[in-house]
Amino acid sequence: MFKSIFVCGLLLLTSSPLYATERIDIVGSTTVLPVVSQAATLYHQQHPNITITVSGGGSGVGIASIIQGTAQIGMASRNTTEEEQAKLNGKVDNIIIAADAVAVAVSKAVYESGIHALSVEQIADIYRGKVRNWKDVGGLDARIVVIDKEASRGTRHVFAKAILGNKHARAAGASIISGSNNEEQAIISHSNAAIGMLSNAWLNNKVRGIDVIVKGTRISPTIDHVRDNTYPLARGLHILLPKHASPAAKNFVQFLLSEQGQSIVKQVGYLPIE
Amino acid sequence: MNKQRLLLPIVLLGCIAALLGGLSLFWFLTSNAWNFFQSFGISALWQTEWYPYEDLYGFLPAILGTLWALCIAMLVAIPCGLAAAIVSSELLPNTWQSIARLSMEILAGIPSVVYGLIGLWVLLPFLQEHLNLLTGHSLLAAGLILSLMILPTIMLMAQDALDSVSQEQREAALNLGLDWNQLLIRILLPQAWPGIRSGLLLALGRGLGETMAVMLVVGSLDRIPQPFYNILEPAQTLTSRIGREMGEAAFGSMHFAALITCGLVLAVFATIISLSAQRKGSIA
């Protein structure tokens, strides 16, 4: 009995190098996730000996797991904060693989009641709790469901900086806190009076993006306006690659930047890097 | 003899491992919480603002939310669980009794994320529609989901306790001319009380520590409901806060220490509950 277990163990030990599969763990932003997970599937088909696991959690989680060394590659949809930068201590390459627009998203019913654009000031008033009903900004008579995001989320940093003036600004008008893009999308589509922040690739029939009015100019959240730098809530989508990363991890990031990787970026709905 | 020699070290080893596990957990919780309290003082426990980026760590909203959710859950689950146990143990024939038991055991075995999703897709739209809420995310939703989750514990333990009351006692009581109400209230429930009580304690413990299901339906809004007894508003519980923020908090940071302190507060609650129950007599 013990002998056979011993033999089995020995066999496992000796045979494993023959079938060595390398695993790359990638963690972070749920905005970057669709690109990376599709790329990972394709990459695995081309390199069957490399397994890639991709999981979400948000930009803050992605950056924290690189700091703590629990993942090989991090995803972030925002720049690192000074505090995070200090902890990363120059040991990580921060690579931008795409750009996208954070759309101000509203429920279908709100959009159809006539809200097609809001000024930065109006959106700020909603998030500060000064405007609580849609009819005060020209829409239907319903209390606004103001969706805020967890404080470390990349989308929130970008949104809060552009609308409220500071990436950590408080949103006293928030009626609920959401986490991932999926969760946010679900809440907006289930409500008839919601406003939230969502990457423009996640908009659909029930979750509509509205235009943002900046100093009198109305700008829609499209990739074209990200390209010409006019949309105020545009941002880069980052990959964090430790300098001591394995060759396989480095190779996968190169794959993301290659023509194949960039065509996935385009297909998901983000702006490929030039 | 030979077997005994083998068994004793194994038992001792297991015991030491359990002891070490408990001690290291206690050490981990208190050392982190100590760091936190040294910087922010004990007053953080009753402050109301939680903004980690501004170094503000107020525990009161989450503590209040935890207690509210637990209260609602117990208020719903205790009467339902006890009633179900009484019906199942005293009134139902044996086959139905085992079916009821089995279904409760299945209920107890469902992972908590599934309860959360049931809450998300069924309970929230229901509350939103019928109570005219913004999204349905609320303390009430969290309490109701929790009550469903702790119901099996209460019911199964209470049923076991009722079953263990000997048949002679029932017969003696009926022979003395007691009717069913008197039998239940004067004989069965008092006799079964130690077992029922430990069921309630286990349920409280589970309700206190439940994270995933609560996180999905409570709304995670770090704010005291206005007014404070408004259970129809989104709020935050200690567990849901830990679940939402632990991933982003760098190990060793003040934010991390604050979240561990949330864990310590939960542990202290659990200890208080079990101590207050033990004082009145030993647990069955």
mmCIF file of N, CA, C and O in Angstrom, chain A residues 184-225:
data_model
loop_
_atom_site.group_PDB
_atom_site.id
_atom_site.type_symbol
_atom_site.label_atom_id
_atom_site.label_comp_id
_atom_site.label_asym_id
_atom_site.label_seq_id
_atom_site.Cartn_x
_atom_site.Cartn_y
_atom_site.Cartn_z
ATOM 1 N N GLU A 184 -22.343 46.826 -12.062
ATOM 2 C CA GLU A 184 -22.841 48.166 -12.394
ATOM 3 C C GLU A 184 -23.855 48.078 -13.538
ATOM 4 O O GLU A 184 -24.938 48.657 -13.478
ATOM 5 N N GLN A 185 -23.476 47.321 -14.563
ATOM 6 C CA GLN A 185 -24.348 47.171 -15.729
ATOM 7 C C GLN A 185 -25.691 46.566 -15.317
ATOM 8 O O GLN A 185 -26.752 47.024 -15.745
ATOM 9 N N ALA A 186 -25.643 45.561 -14.431
ATOM 10 C CA ALA A 186 -26.877 44.905 -13.988
ATOM 11 C C ALA A 186 -27.777 45.865 -13.221
ATOM 12 O O ALA A 186 -28.994 45.900 -13.440
ATOM 13 N N ILE A 187 -27.181 46.672 -12.337
ATOM 14 C CA ILE A 187 -28.001 47.583 -11.540
ATOM 15 C C ILE A 187 -28.662 48.625 -12.443
ATOM 16 O O ILE A 187 -29.848 48.916 -12.309
ATOM 17 N N ILE A 188 -27.894 49.167 -13.388
ATOM 18 C CA ILE A 188 -28.469 50.197 -14.269
ATOM 19 C C ILE A 188 -29.593 49.612 -15.117
ATOM 20 O O ILE A 188 -30.654 50.213 -15.277
ATOM 21 N N SER A 189 -29.375 48.403 -15.625
ATOM 22 C CA SER A 189 -30.392 47.851 -16.523
ATOM 23 C C SER A 189 -31.643 47.412 -15.766
ATOM 24 O O SER A 189 -32.727 47.361 -16.326
ATOM 25 N N HIS A 190 -31.497 47.110 -14.442
ATOM 26 C CA HIS A 190 -32.679 46.726 -13.675
ATOM 27 C C HIS A 190 -33.474 47.915 -13.181
ATOM 28 O O HIS A 190 -34.605 47.777 -12.740
ATOM 29 N N SER A 191 -32.843 49.089 -13.204
ATOM 30 C CA SER A 191 -33.505 50.267 -12.647
ATOM 31 C C SER A 191 -34.124 51.101 -13.770
ATOM 32 O O SER A 191 -33.784 50.954 -14.941
ATOM 33 N N ASN A 192 -35.031 51.967 -13.385
ATOM 34 C CA ASN A 192 -35.601 52.893 -14.353
ATOM 35 C C ASN A 192 -35.102 54.302 -14.130
ATOM 36 O O ASN A 192 -35.546 55.232 -14.798
ATOM 37 N N ALA A 193 -34.219 54.486 -13.168
ATOM 38 C CA ALA A 193 -33.839 55.852 -12.813
ATOM 39 C C ALA A 193 -32.381 55.942 -12.403
ATOM 40 O O ALA A 193 -32.018 56.774 -11.594
ATOM 41 N N ALA A 194 -31.524 55.084 -12.970
ATOM 42 C CA ALA A 194 -30.150 55.016 -12.477
ATOM 43 C C ALA A 194 -29.193 55.839 -13.326
ATOM 44 O O ALA A 194 -29.399 56.039 -14.519
ATOM 45 N N ILE A 195 -28.145 56.327 -12.665
ATOM 46 C CA ILE A 195 -27.004 56.920 -13.363
ATOM 47 C C ILE A 195 -25.749 56.273 -12.799
ATOM 48 O O ILE A 195 -25.688 55.981 -11.603
ATOM 49 N N GLY A 196 -24.791 56.007 -13.685
ATOM 50 C CA GLY A 196 -23.570 55.362 -13.213
ATOM 51 C C GLY A 196 -22.418 55.677 -14.138
ATOM 52 O O GLY A 196 -22.540 56.499 -15.053
ATOM 53 N N MET A 197 -21.294 55.026 -13.886
ATOM 54 C CA MET A 197 -20.107 55.226 -14.711
ATOM 55 C C MET A 197 -19.679 53.869 -15.253
ATOM 56 O O MET A 197 -19.588 52.906 -14.512
ATOM 57 N N LEU A 198 -19.447 53.818 -16.559
ATOM 58 C CA LEU A 198 -19.200 52.518 -17.168
ATOM 59 C C LEU A 198 -18.388 52.727 -18.440
ATOM 60 O O LEU A 198 -18.658 53.647 -19.201
ATOM 61 N N SER A 199 -17.420 51.852 -18.652
ATOM 62 C CA SER A 199 -16.647 51.935 -19.885
ATOM 63 C C SER A 199 -17.584 51.841 -21.082
ATOM 64 O O SER A 199 -18.551 51.088 -21.067
ATOM 65 N N ASN A 200 -17.306 52.606 -22.138
ATOM 66 C CA ASN A 200 -18.293 52.688 -23.224
ATOM 67 C C ASN A 200 -18.492 51.360 -23.949
ATOM 68 O O ASN A 200 -19.499 51.173 -24.618
ATOM 69 N N ALA A 201 -17.550 50.426 -23.803
ATOM 70 C CA ALA A 201 -17.735 49.129 -24.444
ATOM 71 C C ALA A 201 -18.835 48.313 -23.768
ATOM 72 O O ALA A 201 -19.287 47.304 -24.289
ATOM 73 N N TRP A 202 -19.267 48.719 -22.569
ATOM 74 C CA TRP A 202 -20.260 47.950 -21.820
ATOM 75 C C TRP A 202 -21.664 48.513 -21.981
ATOM 76 O O TRP A 202 -22.598 48.049 -21.348
ATOM 77 N N LEU A 203 -21.821 49.544 -22.791
ATOM 78 C CA LEU A 203 -23.158 50.104 -22.997
ATOM 79 C C LEU A 203 -23.978 49.159 -23.865
ATOM 80 O O LEU A 203 -23.436 48.430 -24.689
ATOM 81 N N ASN A 204 -25.290 49.144 -23.649
ATOM 82 C CA ASN A 204 -26.161 48.362 -24.523
ATOM 83 C C ASN A 204 -27.529 49.026 -24.572
ATOM 84 O O ASN A 204 -27.690 50.169 -24.138
ATOM 85 N N ASN A 205 -28.511 48.299 -25.067
ATOM 86 C CA ASN A 205 -29.833 48.890 -25.244
ATOM 87 C C ASN A 205 -30.432 49.394 -23.930
ATOM 88 O O ASN A 205 -31.074 50.434 -23.884
ATOM 89 N N LYS A 206 -30.192 48.653 -22.824
ATOM 90 C CA LYS A 206 -30.791 49.039 -21.544
ATOM 91 C C LYS A 206 -29.899 49.975 -20.753
ATOM 92 O O LYS A 206 -30.325 50.560 -19.770
ATOM 93 N N VAL A 207 -28.652 50.051 -21.143
ATOM 94 C CA VAL A 207 -27.693 50.896 -20.446
ATOM 95 C C VAL A 207 -27.131 51.873 -21.470
ATOM 96 O O VAL A 207 -26.275 51.517 -22.271
ATOM 97 N N ARG A 208 -27.653 53.121 -21.454
ATOM 98 C CA ARG A 208 -27.302 54.070 -22.504
ATOM 99 C C ARG A 208 -26.259 55.069 -22.014
ATOM 100 O O ARG A 208 -26.336 55.549 -20.882
ATOM 101 N N GLY A 209 -25.325 55.395 -22.888
ATOM 102 C CA GLY A 209 -24.357 56.433 -22.560
ATOM 103 C C GLY A 209 -24.889 57.791 -22.987
ATOM 104 O O GLY A 209 -25.540 57.905 -24.027
ATOM 105 N N ILE A 210 -24.677 58.808 -22.161
ATOM 106 C CA ILE A 210 -25.122 60.136 -22.559
ATOM 107 C C ILE A 210 -23.916 61.018 -22.860
ATOM 108 O O ILE A 210 -22.798 60.714 -22.434
ATOM 109 N N ASP A 211 -24.156 62.117 -23.594
ATOM 110 C CA ASP A 211 -23.072 63.044 -23.910
ATOM 111 C C ASP A 211 -22.746 63.889 -22.689
ATOM 112 O O ASP A 211 -23.595 64.111 -21.833
ATOM 113 N N VAL A 212 -21.506 64.341 -22.636
ATOM 114 C CA VAL A 212 -21.082 65.208 -21.542
ATOM 115 C C VAL A 212 -20.846 66.601 -22.113
ATOM 116 O O VAL A 212 -20.210 66.743 -23.157
ATOM 117 N N ILE A 213 -21.413 67.611 -21.447
ATOM 118 C CA ILE A 213 -21.237 68.982 -21.932
ATOM 119 C C ILE A 213 -20.122 69.646 -21.130
ATOM 120 O O ILE A 213 -20.216 69.810 -19.916
ATOM 121 N N VAL A 214 -19.017 69.961 -21.818
ATOM 122 C CA VAL A 214 -17.878 70.609 -21.184
ATOM 123 C C VAL A 214 -17.785 72.026 -21.714
ATOM 124 O O VAL A 214 -17.558 72.228 -22.898
ATOM 125 N N LYS A 215 -17.954 72.984 -20.835
ATOM 126 C CA LYS A 215 -17.878 74.407 -21.203
ATOM 127 C C LYS A 215 -18.684 74.691 -22.466
ATOM 128 O O LYS A 215 -18.214 75.319 -23.416
ATOM 129 N N GLY A 216 -19.916 74.197 -22.509
ATOM 130 C CA GLY A 216 -20.808 74.494 -23.626
ATOM 131 C C GLY A 216 -20.677 73.577 -24.821
ATOM 132 O O GLY A 216 -21.528 73.581 -25.703
ATOM 133 N N THR A 217 -19.629 72.754 -24.859
ATOM 134 C CA THR A 217 -19.464 71.848 -25.991
ATOM 135 C C THR A 217 -19.949 70.458 -25.610
ATOM 136 O O THR A 217 -19.568 69.927 -24.566
ATOM 137 N N ARG A 218 -20.799 69.889 -26.475
ATOM 138 C CA ARG A 218 -21.359 68.583 -26.181
ATOM 139 C C ARG A 218 -20.492 67.499 -26.822
ATOM 140 O O ARG A 218 -20.250 67.532 -28.026
ATOM 141 N N ILE A 219 -20.033 66.564 -26.020
ATOM 142 C CA ILE A 219 -19.115 65.536 -26.539
ATOM 143 C C ILE A 219 -19.656 64.147 -26.204
ATOM 144 O O ILE A 219 -19.988 63.859 -25.047
ATOM 145 N N SER A 220 -19.756 63.315 -27.206
ATOM 146 C CA SER A 220 -20.284 61.975 -26.968
ATOM 147 C C SER A 220 -19.145 61.019 -26.615
ATOM 148 O O SER A 220 -18.009 61.210 -27.039
ATOM 149 N N PRO A 221 -19.444 59.988 -25.814
ATOM 150 C CA PRO A 221 -18.395 59.071 -25.347
ATOM 151 C C PRO A 221 -18.019 58.041 -26.409
ATOM 152 O O PRO A 221 -18.285 56.850 -26.250
ATOM 153 N N THR A 222 -17.435 58.478 -27.482
ATOM 154 C CA THR A 222 -17.076 57.536 -28.536
ATOM 155 C C THR A 222 -15.568 57.408 -28.634
ATOM 156 O O THR A 222 -14.823 58.259 -28.142
ATOM 157 N N ILE A 223 -15.157 56.332 -29.283
ATOM 158 C CA ILE A 223 -13.734 56.080 -29.469
ATOM 159 C C ILE A 223 -13.078 57.217 -30.255
ATOM 160 O O ILE A 223 -11.943 57.593 -29.991
ATOM 161 N N ASP A 224 -13.836 57.801 -31.228
ATOM 162 C CA ASP A 224 -13.271 58.902 -32.008
ATOM 163 C C ASP A 224 -12.889 60.081 -31.122
ATOM 164 O O ASP A 224 -11.867 60.726 -31.320
ATOM 165 N N HIS A 225 -13.752 60.339 -30.120
ATOM 166 C CA HIS A 225 -13.456 61.464 -29.236
ATOM 167 C C HIS A 225 -12.364 61.137 -28.232
ATOM 168 O O HIS A 225 -11.775 62.038 -27.641
#
